[in-house]
PDB file of C-alpha atoms in Angstrom:
ATOM      1  CA  MET A  29     -16.064 -12.309 -47.347  1.00 49.00           C
ATOM      2  CA  LYS A  30     -17.602 -13.243 -44.481  1.00 52.00           C
ATOM      3  CA  LYS A  31     -15.014 -15.196 -43.780  1.00 50.00           C
ATOM      4  CA  SER A  32     -12.495 -11.865 -43.498  1.00 50.00           C
ATOM      5  CA  TYR A  33     -14.429 -10.257 -40.919  1.00 49.00           C
ATOM      6  CA  LYS A  34     -15.072 -13.246 -38.942  1.00 47.00           C
ATOM      7  CA  ILE A  35     -11.004 -13.199 -38.994  1.00 47.00           C
ATOM      8  CA  ILE A  36     -10.861  -9.471 -38.274  1.00 49.00           C
ATOM      9  CA  PHE A  37     -13.346  -9.612 -35.075  1.00 48.00           C
ATOM     10  CA  LEU A  38     -11.245 -13.001 -33.751  1.00 45.00           C
ATOM     11  CA  PHE A  39      -8.226 -10.501 -34.357  1.00 47.00           C
ATOM     12  CA  PHE A  40     -10.142  -7.764 -32.817  1.00 48.00           C
ATOM     13  CA  CYS A  41     -11.251  -9.958 -29.773  1.00 48.00           C
ATOM     14  CA  PHE A  42      -7.844 -11.277 -29.231  1.00 47.00           C
ATOM     15  CA  ALA A  43      -6.049  -7.892 -29.403  1.00 47.00           C
ATOM     16  CA  LEU A  44      -8.724  -6.345 -26.828  1.00 47.00           C
ATOM     17  CA  CYS A  45      -8.513  -9.377 -24.274  1.00 47.00           C
ATOM     18  CA  SER A  46      -4.704  -9.619 -24.333  1.00 43.00           C
ATOM     19  CA  SER A  47      -4.422  -5.590 -23.605  1.00 45.00           C
ATOM     20  CA  PHE A  48      -6.329  -6.267 -20.372  1.00 45.00           C
ATOM     21  CA  VAL A  49      -4.424  -9.503 -19.102  1.00 44.00           C
ATOM     22  CA  ALA A  50      -1.316  -7.132 -19.719  1.00 44.00           C
ATOM     23  CA  HIS A  51      -2.547  -4.667 -17.775  1.00 44.00           C
ATOM     24  CA  LYS A  52      -1.647  -4.820 -13.961  1.00 80.00           C
ATOM     25  CA  PHE A  53      -3.441  -3.528 -11.569  1.00 83.00           C
ATOM     26  CA  TYR A  54      -1.249  -1.620  -8.693  1.00 94.00           C
ATOM     27  CA  VAL A  55      -2.491  -1.247  -5.298  1.00 96.00           C
ATOM     28  CA  SER A  56      -2.138  -1.405  -1.704  1.00 97.00           C
ATOM     29  CA  VAL A  57      -4.777  -1.100   1.316  1.00 97.00           C
ATOM     30  CA  THR A  58      -4.051   0.296   4.553  1.00 98.00           C
ATOM     31  CA  GLN A  59      -7.122   0.211   7.013  1.00 98.00           C
ATOM     32  CA  ILE A  60      -6.242   2.481  10.226  1.00 98.00           C
ATOM     33  CA  ASP A  61      -8.235   2.169  13.409  1.00 98.00           C
ATOM     34  CA  TYR A  62      -8.403   4.297  16.596  1.00 97.00           C
ATOM     35  CA  VAL A  63      -8.920   1.958  19.570  1.00 96.00           C
ATOM     36  CA  PRO A  64      -9.210   4.178  22.757  1.00 94.00           C
ATOM     37  CA  ASN A  65      -9.270   1.416  25.470  1.00 94.00           C
ATOM     38  CA  LYS A  66      -5.929   0.242  24.133  1.00 96.00           C
ATOM     39  CA  LYS A  67      -4.026   3.955  23.771  1.00 95.00           C
ATOM     40  CA  ARG A  68      -3.118   3.512  20.267  1.00 97.00           C
ATOM     41  CA  ILE A  69      -3.685   3.400  16.281  1.00 98.00           C
ATOM     42  CA  GLU A  70      -3.631  -0.056  14.762  1.00 98.00           C
ATOM     43  CA  ILE A  71      -2.455  -0.078  10.784  1.00 98.00           C
ATOM     44  CA  THR A  72      -2.491  -2.920   8.789  1.00 98.00           C
ATOM     45  CA  SER A  73      -1.209  -2.696   5.297  1.00 98.00           C
ATOM     46  CA  ARG A  74      -1.918  -4.892   2.494  1.00 98.00           C
ATOM     47  CA  ILE A  75       0.971  -5.088  -0.349  1.00 97.00           C
ATOM     48  CA  PHE A  76       1.197  -7.293  -3.183  1.00 96.00           C
ATOM     49  CA  ILE A  77       4.239  -9.302  -2.675  1.00 96.00           C
ATOM     50  CA  ASP A  78       5.510  -8.781  -6.011  1.00 95.00           C
ATOM     51  CA  ASP A  79       5.290  -5.533  -5.987  1.00 96.00           C
ATOM     52  CA  PHE A  80       6.933  -4.861  -2.947  1.00 97.00           C
ATOM     53  CA  GLU A  81      10.119  -6.910  -4.018  1.00 97.00           C
ATOM     54  CA  LYS A  82      10.194  -4.639  -6.630  1.00 97.00           C
ATOM     55  CA  ALA A  83      10.311  -1.484  -4.937  1.00 97.00           C
ATOM     56  CA  LEU A  84      12.941  -3.542  -2.151  1.00 97.00           C
ATOM     57  CA  THR A  85      15.106  -4.801  -4.901  1.00 97.00           C
ATOM     58  CA  LYS A  86      15.145  -1.132  -6.806  1.00 97.00           C
ATOM     59  CA  LYS A  87      15.886   0.783  -3.358  1.00 96.00           C
ATOM     60  CA  TYR A  88      18.445  -1.502  -1.879  1.00 96.00           C
ATOM     61  CA  LYS A  89      19.806  -3.101  -5.238  1.00 96.00           C
ATOM     62  CA  LYS A  90      19.316  -6.711  -3.906  1.00 96.00           C
ATOM     63  CA  LYS A  91      16.182  -8.570  -4.262  1.00 96.00           C
ATOM     64  CA  PRO A  92      14.969 -10.143  -1.019  1.00 97.00           C
ATOM     65  CA  ASN A  93      13.148 -12.668  -1.719  1.00 94.00           C
ATOM     66  CA  LEU A  94      10.278 -12.375   0.387  1.00 92.00           C
ATOM     67  CA  THR A  95       8.412 -15.074   2.140  1.00 87.00           C
ATOM     68  CA  SER A  96      10.770 -17.662   0.700  1.00 87.00           C
ATOM     69  CA  THR A  97      13.026 -20.038   2.137  1.00 91.00           C
ATOM     70  CA  ASN A  98      16.092 -17.860   0.715  1.00 94.00           C
ATOM     71  CA  GLU A  99      14.676 -14.635   2.260  1.00 94.00           C
ATOM     72  CA  LEU A 100      17.855 -12.341   2.786  1.00 95.00           C
ATOM     73  CA  PRO A 101      18.437 -11.979   6.440  1.00 94.00           C
ATOM     74  CA  GLU A 102      18.099  -8.105   6.363  1.00 96.00           C
ATOM     75  CA  ALA A 103      14.502  -7.949   4.368  1.00 96.00           C
ATOM     76  CA  GLU A 104      13.053  -7.365   8.027  1.00 95.00           C
ATOM     77  CA  GLU A 105      15.194  -4.376   8.569  1.00 97.00           C
ATOM     78  CA  TRP A 106      14.510  -3.400   4.691  1.00 97.00           C
ATOM     79  CA  ILE A 107      10.598  -3.528   5.486  1.00 97.00           C
ATOM     80  CA  LYS A 108      10.208  -1.703   8.541  1.00 97.00           C
ATOM     81  CA  ALA A 109      13.028   1.349   6.868  1.00 97.00           C
ATOM     82  CA  TYR A 110      10.802   1.292   3.232  1.00 97.00           C
ATOM     83  CA  LEU A 111       7.858   1.525   5.763  1.00 97.00           C
ATOM     84  CA  LYS A 112       9.132   4.254   7.866  1.00 96.00           C
ATOM     85  CA  GLU A 113       9.953   6.664   4.796  1.00 97.00           C
ATOM     86  CA  LYS A 114       6.483   5.949   2.904  1.00 98.00           C
ATOM     87  CA  ILE A 115       3.916   6.193   5.513  1.00 98.00           C
ATOM     88  CA  LYS A 116       4.450   8.740   7.984  1.00 98.00           C
ATOM     89  CA  ILE A 117       1.785   9.941  10.207  1.00 98.00           C
ATOM     90  CA  SER A 118       0.889  13.107  12.215  1.00 98.00           C
ATOM     91  CA  ILE A 119      -1.663  13.749  15.159  1.00 97.00           C
ATOM     92  CA  ASN A 120      -2.453  17.046  16.310  1.00 96.00           C
ATOM     93  CA  LYS A 121      -0.095  18.413  13.966  1.00 96.00           C
ATOM     94  CA  LYS A 122       2.973  16.564  15.389  1.00 97.00           C
ATOM     95  CA  PRO A 123       4.671  13.539  13.634  1.00 97.00           C
ATOM     96  CA  GLN A 124       3.916  10.063  15.247  1.00 97.00           C
ATOM     97  CA  SER A 125       6.516   7.419  15.776  1.00 97.00           C
ATOM     98  CA  ILE A 126       5.299   4.071  13.876  1.00 97.00           C
ATOM     99  CA  ASP A 127       6.170   0.943  15.673  1.00 97.00           C
ATOM    100  CA  TYR A 128       6.183  -2.346  13.675  1.00 97.00           C
ATOM    101  CA  LEU A 129       4.694  -5.266  15.195  1.00 97.00           C
ATOM    102  CA  ALA A 130       4.782  -7.904  12.577  1.00 97.00           C
ATOM    103  CA  ARG A 131       3.724  -9.498   9.112  1.00 97.00           C
ATOM    104  CA  GLU A 132       2.399 -12.033   7.507  1.00 96.00           C
ATOM    105  CA  VAL A 133       1.382 -13.591   3.891  1.00 95.00           C
ATOM    106  CA  GLU A 134      -2.048 -14.083   2.417  1.00 95.00           C
ATOM    107  CA  GLY A 135      -2.103 -15.917  -0.509  1.00 94.00           C
ATOM    108  CA  ASP A 136       0.393 -13.369  -2.884  1.00 93.00           C
ATOM    109  CA  VAL A 137      -0.292 -10.305  -0.361  1.00 96.00           C
ATOM    110  CA  LEU A 138       1.922  -9.462   2.267  1.00 97.00           C
ATOM    111  CA  ILE A 139       0.236  -7.997   5.755  1.00 98.00           C
ATOM    112  CA  VAL A 140       2.238  -5.667   7.483  1.00 98.00           C
ATOM    113  CA  TYR A 141       0.988  -4.175  11.214  1.00 98.00           C
ATOM    114  CA  THR A 142       2.266  -1.447  12.779  1.00 98.00           C
ATOM    115  CA  LYS A 143       0.914   0.648  15.474  1.00 98.00           C
ATOM    116  CA  ILE A 144       1.167   4.355  17.189  1.00 98.00           C
ATOM    117  CA  ALA A 145       0.753   4.919  20.916  1.00 97.00           C
ATOM    118  CA  ILE A 146      -1.551   8.006  21.333  1.00 95.00           C
ATOM    119  CA  SER A 147      -3.176   8.585  24.996  1.00 88.00           C
ATOM    120  CA  LYS A 148      -4.594  12.089  23.758  1.00 90.00           C
ATOM    121  CA  LYS A 149      -7.774  13.170  21.968  1.00 92.00           C
ATOM    122  CA  ILE A 150      -7.097  13.202  18.494  1.00 96.00           C
ATOM    123  CA  ASN A 151      -8.031  16.661  17.005  1.00 95.00           C
ATOM    124  CA  THR A 152      -6.187  16.260  13.770  1.00 96.00           C
ATOM    125  CA  PHE A 153      -4.756  13.391  11.903  1.00 97.00           C
ATOM    126  CA  GLU A 154      -2.577  13.585   8.876  1.00 97.00           C
ATOM    127  CA  ILE A 155      -1.263  10.845   6.454  1.00 97.00           C
ATOM    128  CA  TYR A 156       0.930  10.709   3.910  1.00 98.00           C
ATOM    129  CA  ASN A 157       1.703   7.557   2.128  1.00 98.00           C
ATOM    130  CA  SER A 158       3.677   7.236  -0.693  1.00 97.00           C
ATOM    131  CA  LEU A 159       3.800   2.976  -0.702  1.00 98.00           C
ATOM    132  CA  LEU A 160       5.393   1.391  -4.283  1.00 97.00           C
ATOM    133  CA  THR A 161       4.480   5.216  -5.994  1.00 97.00           C
ATOM    134  CA  GLU A 162       8.302   5.363  -6.719  1.00 96.00           C
ATOM    135  CA  THR A 163       8.331   1.745  -8.546  1.00 96.00           C
ATOM    136  CA  PHE A 164       5.198   2.044 -10.421  1.00 96.00           C
ATOM    137  CA  GLU A 165       3.285   5.369 -11.906  1.00 94.00           C
ATOM    138  CA  GLU A 166       0.196   4.066 -11.491  1.00 95.00           C
ATOM    139  CA  GLN A 167       0.286   2.869  -8.229  1.00 97.00           C
ATOM    140  CA  GLN A 168      -2.751   3.890  -6.107  1.00 97.00           C
ATOM    141  CA  ASN A 169      -3.008   2.970  -2.136  1.00 97.00           C
ATOM    142  CA  ILE A 170      -6.178   3.327  -0.734  1.00 97.00           C
ATOM    143  CA  VAL A 171      -6.500   4.419   2.828  1.00 97.00           C
ATOM    144  CA  HIS A 172      -9.683   3.702   5.348  1.00 97.00           C
ATOM    145  CA  THR A 173      -9.530   5.288   8.573  1.00 97.00           C
ATOM    146  CA  ASN A 174     -11.442   4.996  11.511  1.00 97.00           C
ATOM    147  CA  ILE A 175     -10.606   7.302  13.838  1.00 95.00           C
ATOM    148  CA  ASN A 176     -13.125   8.935  16.810  1.00 91.00           C
ATOM    149  CA  GLY A 177     -15.827   6.677  15.389  1.00 92.00           C
ATOM    150  CA  ASN A 178     -15.674   8.460  11.881  1.00 95.00           C
ATOM    151  CA  LYS A 179     -14.828   6.432   8.994  1.00 97.00           C
ATOM    152  CA  LYS A 180     -13.088   7.958   5.704  1.00 96.00           C
ATOM    153  CA  SER A 181     -11.749   7.035   2.904  1.00 96.00           C
ATOM    154  CA  PHE A 182      -8.392   8.236   0.592  1.00 95.00           C
ATOM    155  CA  LEU A 183      -7.326   7.423  -2.466  1.00 97.00           C
ATOM    156  CA  MET A 184      -3.780   8.374  -2.661  1.00 96.00           C
ATOM    157  CA  THR A 185      -1.480   8.300  -5.983  1.00 96.00           C
ATOM    158  CA  ASN A 186       2.201   9.011  -7.077  1.00 91.00           C
ATOM    159  CA  THR A 187       0.648  13.039  -7.074  1.00 95.00           C
ATOM    160  CA  GLU A 188      -1.959  12.956  -4.458  1.00 95.00           C
ATOM    161  CA  PHE A 189      -0.343  11.014  -1.300  1.00 94.00           C
ATOM    162  CA  GLN A 190      -0.934  13.525   1.356  1.00 96.00           C
ATOM    163  CA  GLU A 191      -4.746  13.681   3.575  1.00 97.00           C
ATOM    164  CA  LYS A 192      -5.644  15.475   6.682  1.00 96.00           C
ATOM    165  CA  ILE A 193      -8.798  15.375   8.779  1.00 94.00           C
ATOM    166  CA  ASP A 194     -10.257  17.740  11.432  1.00 93.00           C
ATOM    167  CA  TYR A 195     -12.348  16.142  14.177  1.00 89.00           C
TER     168      TYR A 195
END
């Protein structure tokens, strides 16, 4: 009798453990900092490379092979266009142009650097972030802001992808 309980217990443990392994966590992190002495907002987005590749492949119908020697020549333009579509910022109720600067790889994460030139005082800040939500229903986008010395953080999902801050 004890042996059958051990087998059931081990089977339950195996099933429980395998369900955790099979579940993937879909998340990106974007840091937004206002740097008044440079008259700009600096934006750093961290996105898992494999997830980003799936989104780009879905959108452009070709695998970009990011960060490999087989990366498609158009991959850089796809990244810029995708980010422009998925991250939008308005300052003082005016849409802003986000300039792409560069990207780098850290492990399995793609780090993308962008900026917004701004010389006026920031009274309102609105962010729209729907990165990867069209590809992964469980996608969560964490946004940290540091504007006018005020730090705020937001969790954005496929149903809640916009936030506004008044200063």
